[in-house]
XYZ file of C-alpha atoms in Angstrom:
246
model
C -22.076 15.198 4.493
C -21.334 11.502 4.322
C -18.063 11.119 3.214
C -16.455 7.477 2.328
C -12.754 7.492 1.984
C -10.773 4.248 0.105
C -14.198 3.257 -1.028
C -12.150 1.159 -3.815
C -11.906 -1.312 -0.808
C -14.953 -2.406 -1.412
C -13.853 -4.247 -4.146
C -10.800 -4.240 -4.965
C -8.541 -5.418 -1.751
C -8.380 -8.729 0.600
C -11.481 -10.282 1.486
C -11.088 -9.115 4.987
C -11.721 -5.575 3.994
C -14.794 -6.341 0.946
C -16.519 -8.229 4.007
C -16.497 -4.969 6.630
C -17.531 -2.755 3.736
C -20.477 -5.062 2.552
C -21.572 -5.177 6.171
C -21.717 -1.444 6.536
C -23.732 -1.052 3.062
C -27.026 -1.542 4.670
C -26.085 0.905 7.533
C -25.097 3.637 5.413
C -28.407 2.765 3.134
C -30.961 3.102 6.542
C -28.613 6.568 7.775
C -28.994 8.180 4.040
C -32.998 6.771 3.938
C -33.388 8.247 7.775
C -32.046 11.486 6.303
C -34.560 11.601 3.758
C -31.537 10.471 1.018
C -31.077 14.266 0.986
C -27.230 14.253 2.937
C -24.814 14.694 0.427
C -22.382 11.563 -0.255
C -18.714 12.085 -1.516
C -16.474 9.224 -2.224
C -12.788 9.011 -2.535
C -10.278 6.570 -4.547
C -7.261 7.033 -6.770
C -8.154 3.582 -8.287
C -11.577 3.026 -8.657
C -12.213 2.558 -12.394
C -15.635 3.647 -14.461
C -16.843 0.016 -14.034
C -16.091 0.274 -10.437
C -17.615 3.820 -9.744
C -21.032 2.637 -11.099
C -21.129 -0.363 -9.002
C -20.506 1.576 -6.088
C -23.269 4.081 -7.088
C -25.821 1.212 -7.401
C -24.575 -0.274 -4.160
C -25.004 2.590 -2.306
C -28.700 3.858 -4.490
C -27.203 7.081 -5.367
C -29.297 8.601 -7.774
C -27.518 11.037 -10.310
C -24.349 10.959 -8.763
C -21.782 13.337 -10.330
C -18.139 11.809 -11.122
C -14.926 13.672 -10.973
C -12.058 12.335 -12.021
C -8.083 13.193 -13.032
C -5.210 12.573 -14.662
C -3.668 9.359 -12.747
C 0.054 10.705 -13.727
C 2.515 11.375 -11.028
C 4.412 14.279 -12.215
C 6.827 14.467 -9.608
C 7.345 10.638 -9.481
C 9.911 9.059 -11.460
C 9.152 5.133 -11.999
C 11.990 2.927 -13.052
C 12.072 -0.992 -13.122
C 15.541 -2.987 -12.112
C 15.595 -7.297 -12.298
C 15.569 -8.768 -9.173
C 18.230 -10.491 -7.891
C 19.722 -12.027 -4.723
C 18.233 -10.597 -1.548
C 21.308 -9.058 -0.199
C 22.014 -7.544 -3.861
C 18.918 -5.984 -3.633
C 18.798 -4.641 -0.329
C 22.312 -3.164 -1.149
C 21.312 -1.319 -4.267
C 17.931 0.031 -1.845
C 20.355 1.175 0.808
C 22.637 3.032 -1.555
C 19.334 4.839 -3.208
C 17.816 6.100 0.376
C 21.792 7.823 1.569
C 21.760 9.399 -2.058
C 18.512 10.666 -1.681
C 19.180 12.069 2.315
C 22.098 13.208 0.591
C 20.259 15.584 -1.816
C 16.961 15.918 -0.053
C 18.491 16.104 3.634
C 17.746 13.024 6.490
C 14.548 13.995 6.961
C 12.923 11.750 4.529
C 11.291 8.315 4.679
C 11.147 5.938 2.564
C 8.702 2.519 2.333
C 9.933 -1.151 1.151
C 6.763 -3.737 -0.257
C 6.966 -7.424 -0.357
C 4.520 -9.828 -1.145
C 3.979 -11.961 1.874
C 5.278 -11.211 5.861
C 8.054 -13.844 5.561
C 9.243 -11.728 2.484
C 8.679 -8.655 4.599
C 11.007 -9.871 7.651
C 13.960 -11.358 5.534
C 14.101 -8.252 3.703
C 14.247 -6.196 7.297
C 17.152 -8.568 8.384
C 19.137 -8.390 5.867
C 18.659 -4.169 5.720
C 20.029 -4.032 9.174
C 22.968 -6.570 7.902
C 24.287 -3.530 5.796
C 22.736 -0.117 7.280
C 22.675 1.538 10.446
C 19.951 3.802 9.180
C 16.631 2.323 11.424
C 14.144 0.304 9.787
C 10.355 -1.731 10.934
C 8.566 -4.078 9.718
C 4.589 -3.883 9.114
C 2.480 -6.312 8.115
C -1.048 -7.620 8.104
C -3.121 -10.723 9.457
C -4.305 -11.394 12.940
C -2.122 -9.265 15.599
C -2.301 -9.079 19.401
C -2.977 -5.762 21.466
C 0.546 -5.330 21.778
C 1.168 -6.534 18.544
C -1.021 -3.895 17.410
C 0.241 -1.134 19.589
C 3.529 -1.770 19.046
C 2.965 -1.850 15.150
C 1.193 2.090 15.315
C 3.793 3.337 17.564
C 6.257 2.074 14.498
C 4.150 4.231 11.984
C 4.852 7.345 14.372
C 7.809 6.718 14.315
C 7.829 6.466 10.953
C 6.019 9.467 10.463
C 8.281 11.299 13.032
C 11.533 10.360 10.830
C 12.795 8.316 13.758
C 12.581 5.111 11.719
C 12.776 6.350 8.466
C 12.682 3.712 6.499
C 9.478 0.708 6.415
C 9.618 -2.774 4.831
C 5.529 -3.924 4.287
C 2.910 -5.650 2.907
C 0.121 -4.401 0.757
C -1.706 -3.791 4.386
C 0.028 -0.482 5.138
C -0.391 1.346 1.831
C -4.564 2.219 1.972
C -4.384 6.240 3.494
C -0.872 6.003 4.342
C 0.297 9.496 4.103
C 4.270 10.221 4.434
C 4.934 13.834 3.306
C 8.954 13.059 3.174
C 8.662 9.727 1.680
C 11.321 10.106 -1.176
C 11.443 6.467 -1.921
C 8.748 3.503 -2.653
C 10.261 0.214 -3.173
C 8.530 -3.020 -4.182
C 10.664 -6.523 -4.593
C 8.416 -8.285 -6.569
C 5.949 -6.905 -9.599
C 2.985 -5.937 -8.392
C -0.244 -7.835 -8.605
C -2.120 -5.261 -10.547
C -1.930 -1.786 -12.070
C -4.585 -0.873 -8.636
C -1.434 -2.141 -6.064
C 0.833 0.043 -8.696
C -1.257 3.358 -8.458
C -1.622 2.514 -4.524
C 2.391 1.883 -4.162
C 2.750 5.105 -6.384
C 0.070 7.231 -4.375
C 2.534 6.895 -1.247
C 5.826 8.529 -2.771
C 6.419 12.474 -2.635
C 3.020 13.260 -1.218
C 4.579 16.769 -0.716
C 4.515 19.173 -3.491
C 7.964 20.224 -2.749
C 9.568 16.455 -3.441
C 11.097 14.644 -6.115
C 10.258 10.995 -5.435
C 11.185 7.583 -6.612
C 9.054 4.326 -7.242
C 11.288 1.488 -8.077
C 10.335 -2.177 -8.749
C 12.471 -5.238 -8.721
C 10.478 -7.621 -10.856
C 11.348 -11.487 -12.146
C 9.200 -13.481 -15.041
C 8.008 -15.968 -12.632
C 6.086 -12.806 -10.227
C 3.267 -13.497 -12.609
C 2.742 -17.076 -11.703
C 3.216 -16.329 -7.554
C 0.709 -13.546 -7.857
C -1.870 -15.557 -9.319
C -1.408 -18.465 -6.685
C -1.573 -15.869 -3.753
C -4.542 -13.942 -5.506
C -6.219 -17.204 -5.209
C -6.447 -17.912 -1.774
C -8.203 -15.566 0.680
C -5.658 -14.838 3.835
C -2.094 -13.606 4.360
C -1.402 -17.251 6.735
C -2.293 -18.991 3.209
C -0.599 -16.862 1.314
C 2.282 -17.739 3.313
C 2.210 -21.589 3.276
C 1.801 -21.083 -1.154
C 5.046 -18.730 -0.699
C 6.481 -21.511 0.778
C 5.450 -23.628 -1.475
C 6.886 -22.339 -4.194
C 10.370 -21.242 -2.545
């Protein structure tokens, strides 16, 4: 059993992940061909759409694949949009959500913060620690050392361990990120398409036994910034256009 996990990747997310997966297509082609194309093939996504799911079949030469798919709805998500304001304003009103929810739900839950860019994503980690005690990180993609990177994973144990409850991100720590506590999902800033929505929602109340929250702080001109950063093809650009435009 060959079995691809996130295969939406292929298509759908930075350029940096499209170009692994198109390198690997011909090595999963030769490994099902060596196999006699007999090895069964299962592919996973929560956002690959029909159009997408056939491309992917033809990429990979599946012949007669079978497609199962569900209802998208989160039943025990509640979504709710808020304007976004001042940094600090916002950060409050985030602050006061998590101690309501550890108030009901008890203080081991977690809860994850999305920005658009990594400048976004370390102002916003500032200015939590300005009004909370409660610990927070910050994770974010692009080029990283060793220790940048080992320091980064030992943050998403932590994480996962409730000993930093609470992460402010990019987009790069949302594919397979699995939080079974995490009451809250945050994003200042709309989201750059209804695939980063269904992603953002896929990481709140992964546990059956939670009642979890996806809240987005959105402004008219998040349409125009999205469309900028879509254009360009790294998280360093990204950042010189935010700054741009700040």
């Amino acid at each position: 059993l060959l079995v691809l996990d996130e295969a939406h990747a292929m298509w759908e997310t930075t350029s940096v992940f499209r170009g692994k997966w198109q390198f690997d297509i011909p090595a999963l082609r030769t490994m099902l061909q060596e196999r006699g194309n007999t090895s069964p093939v299962l592919s996973l996504s929560a956002t690959m759409s029909a159009n997408l799911r056939m491309s992917h079949a033809t990429a990979l030469r599946l012949v007669d694949p079978v497609t199962i798919s569900s209802d998208p709805d989160r039943r025990n998500v509640f979504m709710t949009t808020r304007p976004k304001g001042p940094l600090q304003a916002d950060v409050a009103s985030m602050v006061r959500e998590f101690e309501a929810a550890r108030q009901r739900l008890g203080t081991s839950i977690q809860a994850l913060i999305y920005t658009r860019t990594k400048s976004d994503a370390e102002n916003l980690t500032r200015a939590w620690r300005n009004q909370s005690s409660i610990p927070v990180g910050t994770i974010t993609g692009g080029k990283k050392s060793k220790q940048q990177a080992q320091a980064q994973e030992a943050l998403q144990q932590s994480w996962a361990k409730f000993e930093v409850p609470v992460i402010v991100a990019t987009s790069a720590f949302t594919l397979g990120i699995d939080g079974r506590k995490c009451a809250l999902v945050f994003r200042r800033g709309s989201p750059k398409n209804l695939t980063e929505m269904a992603q953002d929602l896929g990481r709140a109340a992964r546990g059956r036994d939670i009642q979890g929250q996806y809240v987005v702080y959105w402004a008219s001109g998040d349409r125009n910034i999205h469309e900028l950063l879509m254009a360009t093809s790294s998280e360093e650009e990204q950042e010189r256009v935010r700054k741009e435009l700040a």
